[in-house]
Structure formats: C-alpha cells, structure tokens
Amino acid sequence: MPIQKISLEALQKVQQHIKSALALPQSENDPQSILLTQDASEPPEPAFLGDLGSLFYLGRSEEFDSQAPNVTGKWFISSMNPGASLLKLPGINLKSGLRLVTYLYRTKDEGIGATWAVPEIMSTTAQLERVLNDHKHSNPQQPPRPEAALDTVMDAIEGDHSPLSYVIASLLQRELREFGAIGKARNWSHHRLIAAVPTQLKWQWRVKQPQDLSPKVMVYPDQKVAIEFFTCRVVAPIAIFQHLDQYPANQYTAVSTDRPIAVPLRAGLDSG
C-alpha cells in the first residue's frame, strides 16, 4: 500500500479556488454595512449583476423581513450557490439532481452558516423559506434544515476516486463547514496548509515530531482511503494541527480527526 504524496502548492491552489467561489456578497456577509449606507428612498444602482440580489431584498414587504439579510439574529437564505465551488475541481463533482443551499445567521459582530444538500425539486425559494416560517429561526445552535436535506453535504459528492480527489474532498468539507462564518465563529479560516514545520517559532511537541508534513494519501486494498495533512493555526491559540480523514470505500464522507500536535514554546522553557 504505497503512500502517495500530494503537492502542497497544488492543494493551496485548490483551496484558493474554493474560497474564491464561496465569497459571499457584501449584502449577506455584512448586512449592517448595507443598511447603514443605503438611501432608504432610492435603492443604489447595482454595479454588477450579483448586486441585484440586494435590490430584491430592499424591495421586499414586511411580511418577508424574516427571510431578508439582517443582523437581528434571524436565519435567512443566502443567494449564493455553494455548488459553484465544485466547478473546475479535478476529480469530484455534485451528484446529479442535487443542489447545495445555505442559510445564514448574522448579529452585529458575528455570524455562522449552515449548508445543506437537497434534491433540486425541493429547492425552490418557497420551499426553502417554508422551513424559516416553521422554524424557531433565532437560535444559532439550531440551524434550519430544509425538507429532504441529506444528512451531510458530502453525501452529495461523487468523483473518480483518485487519490487527489479525496484530498480535495477533505479541503472542501472543511470550507463548506465554515462557509458563512464571521467573527469568533471562524476557525478553519485561521489555518494555513503546511508541508514543513514553520521556523518562525520554536515548538513544543505533544506527540513525536513527524518527519514529513507533506499531504499524503493511502488507498487500502478494500478501497478505503486515509488522508493526512497538516496546518498551522496562525491566530491564537497558535498551533500545528494534524488532520486525519478516513473514507469508506467509494464514498466522499469522511470520519475526520483534527488535533493540535505542537504549540509555541514559551520563553524560558526548553523543548524537553
């Protein structure tokens, strides 16, 4: 069972593509800024087609306020298509007949998102909004779940089962999990992919120091797949993380373990 290494540069390019595809419009990422700058008597002229979404919300009547972007702690539907993040990704794609949809939750300082995979026939705006009407949509710990949604987003992913496709799936699932998060809710976005120990700091290891931090894939004879890669969290608490994903045969839904394995060595202490 040979271990295949994956280029760090290639993964960084994949991650950047996913992040760019998952960039929310300002009207949804920070609704408060739009509310503070807009002229209530006349909506601003859109500079891009994507800005038309904010005009749609500005023209909604009060009965639809709960579905519009807001900072009052009420879930609303994002106009973004998270499935666009899969375009041009090598080796994986969205299963036919499914669509990814996201609900967003915003307060003045923080926010989170919840992304689901749903059958296309169940993904009309009316159907997606219905869950907001029936749901106690002011609780950030209980995101709305649309009817017929799959248990996990990654259940909607298929691919060619190449080693690279599984590493890409590992990045995708983490980006989708954090899609819509702002403020203190952000976690994965503070991680940077690495293939070597960062030399800017001295490290105290909680495990035996790995000799090779490059991303790796192992495909077992029964077609199960194991992925290992490393990141450095660059915002306190700073740490080097090991990420282990185990994939069942011919599936892209992994059992994941993310654990800190090294922390910066404090002044006055040796590495022991």
Short mmCIF file of C-alpha atoms in Angstrom, two decimals:
data_model
loop_
_atom_site.label_atom_id
_atom_site.label_comp_id
_atom_site.label_asym_id
_atom_site.label_seq_id
_atom_site.Cartn_x
_atom_site.Cartn_y
_atom_site.Cartn_z
CA MET A 1 0.00 0.00 0.00
CA PRO A 2 2.25 2.81 -1.20
CA ILE A 3 1.69 6.25 0.27
CA GLN A 4 1.16 8.95 -2.33
CA LYS A 5 2.29 12.49 -1.56
CA ILE A 6 0.34 15.46 -2.89
CA SER A 7 1.94 18.77 -3.81
CA LEU A 8 1.32 21.48 -1.22
CA GLU A 9 1.25 24.09 -3.98
CA ALA A 10 -1.48 22.17 -5.81
CA LEU A 11 -3.60 21.97 -2.66
CA GLN A 12 -3.13 25.66 -1.95
CA LYS A 13 -4.41 26.48 -5.44
CA VAL A 14 -7.42 24.22 -4.91
CA GLN A 15 -8.17 25.84 -1.57
CA GLN A 16 -7.90 29.33 -3.06
CA HIS A 17 -10.32 28.35 -5.82
CA ILE A 18 -12.84 27.06 -3.27
CA LYS A 19 -12.51 30.16 -1.09
CA SER A 20 -12.98 32.47 -4.08
CA ALA A 21 -16.07 30.56 -5.19
CA LEU A 22 -17.51 30.79 -1.67
CA ALA A 23 -17.09 34.56 -1.29
CA LEU A 24 -20.41 35.94 -0.07
CA PRO A 25 -21.81 39.22 -1.42
CA GLN A 26 -21.41 42.14 0.96
CA SER A 27 -25.19 42.37 1.42
CA GLU A 28 -25.11 38.93 3.07
CA ASN A 29 -21.69 38.85 4.65
CA ASP A 30 -22.22 42.18 6.43
CA PRO A 31 -25.88 43.25 6.06
CA GLN A 32 -25.37 46.04 8.58
CA SER A 33 -22.97 47.90 6.28
CA ILE A 34 -25.57 47.86 3.51
CA LEU A 35 -28.30 49.08 5.85
CA LEU A 36 -26.11 51.93 7.08
CA THR A 37 -25.10 53.17 3.63
CA GLN A 38 -28.23 52.68 1.56
CA ASP A 39 -30.59 55.56 0.77
CA ALA A 40 -33.95 54.45 2.09
CA SER A 41 -35.82 56.47 -0.53
CA GLU A 42 -33.96 55.10 -3.54
CA PRO A 43 -32.02 51.82 -3.77
CA PRO A 44 -28.47 52.21 -5.11
CA GLU A 45 -27.84 51.32 -8.72
CA PRO A 46 -26.15 47.91 -8.89
CA ALA A 47 -22.59 47.92 -10.17
CA PHE A 48 -22.66 44.21 -11.01
CA LEU A 49 -25.33 41.65 -11.78
CA GLY A 50 -24.58 39.92 -8.50
CA ASP A 51 -25.66 43.07 -6.67
CA LEU A 52 -29.21 42.66 -7.96
CA GLY A 53 -29.81 40.32 -5.03
CA SER A 54 -29.59 43.22 -2.60
CA LEU A 55 -32.17 45.17 -4.62
CA PHE A 56 -34.51 42.20 -4.38
CA TYR A 57 -34.27 42.25 -0.62
CA LEU A 58 -34.67 46.04 -0.42
CA GLY A 59 -37.98 45.76 -2.22
CA ARG A 60 -39.48 43.05 -0.04
CA SER A 61 -42.51 43.76 2.07
CA GLU A 62 -42.54 43.47 5.86
CA GLU A 63 -44.07 40.01 5.75
CA PHE A 64 -40.81 38.74 4.25
CA ASP A 65 -38.48 40.56 6.64
CA SER A 66 -37.59 37.33 8.42
CA GLN A 67 -36.12 35.92 5.18
CA ALA A 68 -34.09 39.01 4.25
CA PRO A 69 -30.44 39.57 5.22
CA ASN A 70 -30.38 41.04 8.71
CA VAL A 71 -28.20 41.45 11.79
CA THR A 72 -31.00 40.77 14.26
CA GLY A 73 -30.19 37.10 14.75
CA LYS A 74 -32.72 35.60 12.32
CA TRP A 75 -31.71 32.93 9.85
CA PHE A 76 -32.10 33.81 6.16
CA ILE A 77 -31.39 32.12 2.83
CA SER A 78 -28.18 33.00 1.01
CA SER A 79 -28.42 33.88 -2.66
CA MET A 80 -25.05 32.18 -3.19
CA ASN A 81 -24.73 28.82 -4.89
CA PRO A 82 -22.15 26.86 -2.86
CA GLY A 83 -22.13 24.24 -5.58
CA ALA A 84 -20.15 26.69 -7.71
CA SER A 85 -17.14 25.82 -5.57
CA LEU A 86 -17.05 22.41 -7.24
CA LEU A 87 -16.70 23.83 -10.73
CA LYS A 88 -13.25 23.14 -12.18
CA LEU A 89 -12.25 20.99 -9.20
CA PRO A 90 -10.48 17.90 -10.59
CA GLY A 91 -11.93 14.52 -9.74
CA ILE A 92 -15.10 15.45 -7.82
CA ASN A 93 -18.50 16.90 -8.64
CA LEU A 94 -22.02 17.31 -7.29
CA LYS A 95 -24.33 14.34 -7.84
CA SER A 96 -27.00 14.86 -10.48
CA GLY A 97 -30.34 16.10 -9.20
CA LEU A 98 -28.94 17.72 -6.06
CA ARG A 99 -28.28 21.31 -5.10
CA LEU A 100 -26.37 22.96 -2.26
CA VAL A 101 -28.17 25.69 -0.31
CA THR A 102 -27.04 27.81 2.62
CA TYR A 103 -28.81 29.55 5.47
CA LEU A 104 -27.01 32.44 7.18
CA TYR A 105 -27.27 33.83 10.70
CA ARG A 106 -25.98 37.31 11.49
CA THR A 107 -25.68 39.58 14.50
CA LYS A 108 -23.83 42.90 14.60
CA ASP A 109 -20.48 41.25 15.34
CA GLU A 110 -20.72 37.56 14.49
CA GLY A 111 -22.33 35.08 12.15
CA ILE A 112 -22.49 31.46 11.05
CA GLY A 113 -23.80 29.48 8.11
CA ALA A 114 -25.44 26.11 7.57
CA THR A 115 -25.11 24.43 4.18
CA TRP A 116 -27.31 21.53 3.08
CA ALA A 117 -27.61 19.28 0.05
CA VAL A 118 -31.21 18.98 -1.15
CA PRO A 119 -32.94 17.49 -4.20
CA GLU A 120 -33.37 20.14 -6.88
CA ILE A 121 -37.12 19.57 -6.95
CA MET A 122 -37.23 20.52 -3.26
CA SER A 123 -35.05 23.62 -3.57
CA THR A 124 -37.43 26.33 -4.76
CA THR A 125 -37.30 29.59 -2.84
CA ALA A 126 -40.77 28.96 -1.44
CA GLN A 127 -39.76 25.53 -0.16
CA LEU A 128 -36.55 26.81 1.38
CA GLU A 129 -38.36 29.72 3.05
CA ARG A 130 -41.06 27.45 4.42
CA VAL A 131 -38.65 26.00 6.94
CA LEU A 132 -37.93 29.53 8.17
CA ASN A 133 -41.63 30.08 8.79
CA ASP A 134 -41.95 26.80 10.68
CA HIS A 135 -38.58 27.01 12.41
CA LYS A 136 -37.60 28.89 15.55
CA HIS A 137 -35.09 30.73 13.45
CA SER A 138 -33.50 32.92 16.12
CA ASN A 139 -31.39 30.11 17.61
CA PRO A 140 -27.84 29.88 16.22
CA GLN A 141 -27.47 26.39 17.70
CA GLN A 142 -30.46 25.07 15.73
CA PRO A 143 -29.98 25.95 12.06
CA PRO A 144 -32.97 25.47 9.78
CA ARG A 145 -32.91 22.20 7.84
CA PRO A 146 -34.86 22.10 4.57
CA GLU A 147 -37.17 19.23 3.78
CA ALA A 148 -35.45 16.17 2.26
CA ALA A 149 -31.95 17.51 3.04
CA LEU A 150 -29.19 14.89 3.12
CA ASP A 151 -27.55 14.22 6.47
CA THR A 152 -24.25 15.72 5.35
CA VAL A 153 -23.23 17.89 2.43
CA MET A 154 -20.52 15.43 1.45
CA ASP A 155 -23.14 12.75 0.83
CA ALA A 156 -23.91 14.76 -2.30
CA ILE A 157 -20.38 14.46 -3.68
CA GLU A 158 -19.18 11.88 -6.19
CA GLY A 159 -15.91 11.54 -8.05
CA ASP A 160 -13.35 9.44 -9.86
CA HIS A 161 -11.90 8.03 -6.59
CA SER A 162 -8.40 9.15 -7.46
CA PRO A 163 -6.09 9.92 -4.52
CA LEU A 164 -6.18 13.64 -5.33
CA SER A 165 -9.99 13.66 -5.34
CA TYR A 166 -10.07 12.56 -1.70
CA VAL A 167 -7.63 15.24 -0.59
CA ILE A 168 -9.74 17.83 -2.40
CA ALA A 169 -12.84 16.46 -0.68
CA SER A 170 -11.11 16.90 2.68
CA LEU A 171 -10.49 20.57 1.94
CA LEU A 172 -13.98 21.08 0.50
CA GLN A 173 -15.79 19.67 3.50
CA ARG A 174 -13.90 21.99 5.85
CA GLU A 175 -14.52 25.05 3.68
CA LEU A 176 -18.23 24.25 3.40
CA ARG A 177 -18.48 23.61 7.14
CA GLU A 178 -17.19 27.13 7.79
CA PHE A 179 -18.99 28.81 4.88
CA GLY A 180 -20.81 31.85 6.25
CA ALA A 181 -18.86 32.08 9.49
CA ILE A 182 -17.62 35.51 10.58
CA GLY A 183 -16.13 36.90 13.78
CA LYS A 184 -15.40 34.44 16.57
CA ALA A 185 -17.21 31.66 14.70
CA ARG A 186 -14.29 31.37 12.28
CA ASN A 187 -11.86 28.52 12.91
CA TRP A 188 -10.71 26.72 9.78
CA SER A 189 -10.07 30.04 8.03
CA HIS A 190 -7.28 30.69 10.56
CA HIS A 191 -5.42 27.55 9.40
CA ARG A 192 -2.70 27.56 6.74
CA LEU A 193 -1.68 24.42 4.88
CA ILE A 194 1.94 23.46 5.53
CA ALA A 195 4.41 20.82 4.36
CA ALA A 196 7.16 21.64 6.86
CA VAL A 197 7.44 22.92 10.41
CA PRO A 198 7.22 26.75 10.44
CA THR A 199 10.59 28.12 11.51
CA GLN A 200 9.35 31.47 12.80
CA LEU A 201 8.65 29.88 16.20
CA LYS A 202 10.11 27.17 18.38
CA TRP A 203 7.64 24.37 19.06
CA GLN A 204 6.73 22.16 21.98
CA TRP A 205 5.52 18.83 20.60
CA ARG A 206 2.65 16.93 22.19
CA VAL A 207 3.45 13.87 20.07
CA LYS A 208 6.58 12.53 18.45
CA GLN A 209 7.53 15.11 15.85
CA PRO A 210 6.55 13.92 12.35
CA GLN A 211 9.46 13.74 9.94
CA ASP A 212 7.35 14.58 6.90
CA LEU A 213 4.44 17.04 6.97
CA SER A 214 3.56 16.84 3.28
CA PRO A 215 -0.06 15.89 2.42
CA LYS A 216 -0.41 12.12 1.95
CA VAL A 217 -2.95 9.61 0.68
CA MET A 218 -3.12 5.88 1.35
CA VAL A 219 -5.55 3.69 -0.60
CA TYR A 220 -6.15 0.30 1.03
CA PRO A 221 -6.85 -2.95 -0.86
CA ASP A 222 -10.54 -2.75 0.14
CA GLN A 223 -10.68 0.76 -1.44
CA LYS A 224 -10.89 2.57 1.87
CA VAL A 225 -8.82 5.75 1.85
CA ALA A 226 -6.85 7.59 4.54
CA ILE A 227 -5.73 11.21 4.22
CA GLU A 228 -3.17 13.03 6.36
CA PHE A 229 -2.23 16.68 6.10
CA PHE A 230 -1.04 19.43 8.41
CA THR A 231 -1.88 23.07 9.05
CA CYS A 232 -0.64 25.87 11.24
CA ARG A 233 -3.26 27.92 13.02
CA VAL A 234 -1.94 31.48 12.75
CA VAL A 235 -4.34 33.16 15.20
CA ALA A 236 -4.25 32.48 18.93
CA PRO A 237 -4.24 29.81 20.12
CA ILE A 238 -1.44 29.22 17.61
CA ALA A 239 -0.69 25.54 16.99
CA ILE A 240 0.36 22.97 14.41
CA PHE A 241 -2.54 20.65 13.61
CA GLN A 242 -2.64 17.15 12.21
CA HIS A 243 -5.73 16.32 10.15
CA LEU A 244 -6.67 12.67 9.57
CA ASP A 245 -9.61 11.73 7.35
CA GLN A 246 -10.79 8.16 6.83
CA TYR A 247 -13.05 7.46 3.86
CA PRO A 248 -15.20 4.35 3.42
CA ALA A 249 -14.80 2.59 0.09
CA ASN A 250 -16.16 4.62 -2.83
CA GLN A 251 -17.52 7.42 -0.63
CA TYR A 252 -16.57 11.04 -0.01
CA THR A 253 -17.98 11.38 3.51
CA ALA A 254 -15.06 11.03 5.91
CA VAL A 255 -14.59 10.40 9.60
CA SER A 256 -12.31 13.30 10.50
CA THR A 257 -9.89 13.96 13.33
CA ASP A 258 -8.32 17.40 13.76
CA ARG A 259 -5.87 17.68 16.65
CA PRO A 260 -3.16 20.12 17.76
CA ILE A 261 0.19 18.36 17.94
CA ALA A 262 2.52 21.27 18.71
CA VAL A 263 2.26 24.67 20.37
CA PRO A 264 4.74 27.56 20.51
CA LEU A 265 7.45 27.07 23.09
CA ARG A 266 7.15 29.67 25.82
CA ALA A 267 10.19 31.76 26.66
CA GLY A 268 12.30 30.23 29.40
CA LEU A 269 11.22 26.65 28.67
CA ASP A 270 13.22 24.14 26.70
CA SER A 271 11.63 21.65 24.32
CA GLY A 272 12.24 18.74 26.68
#
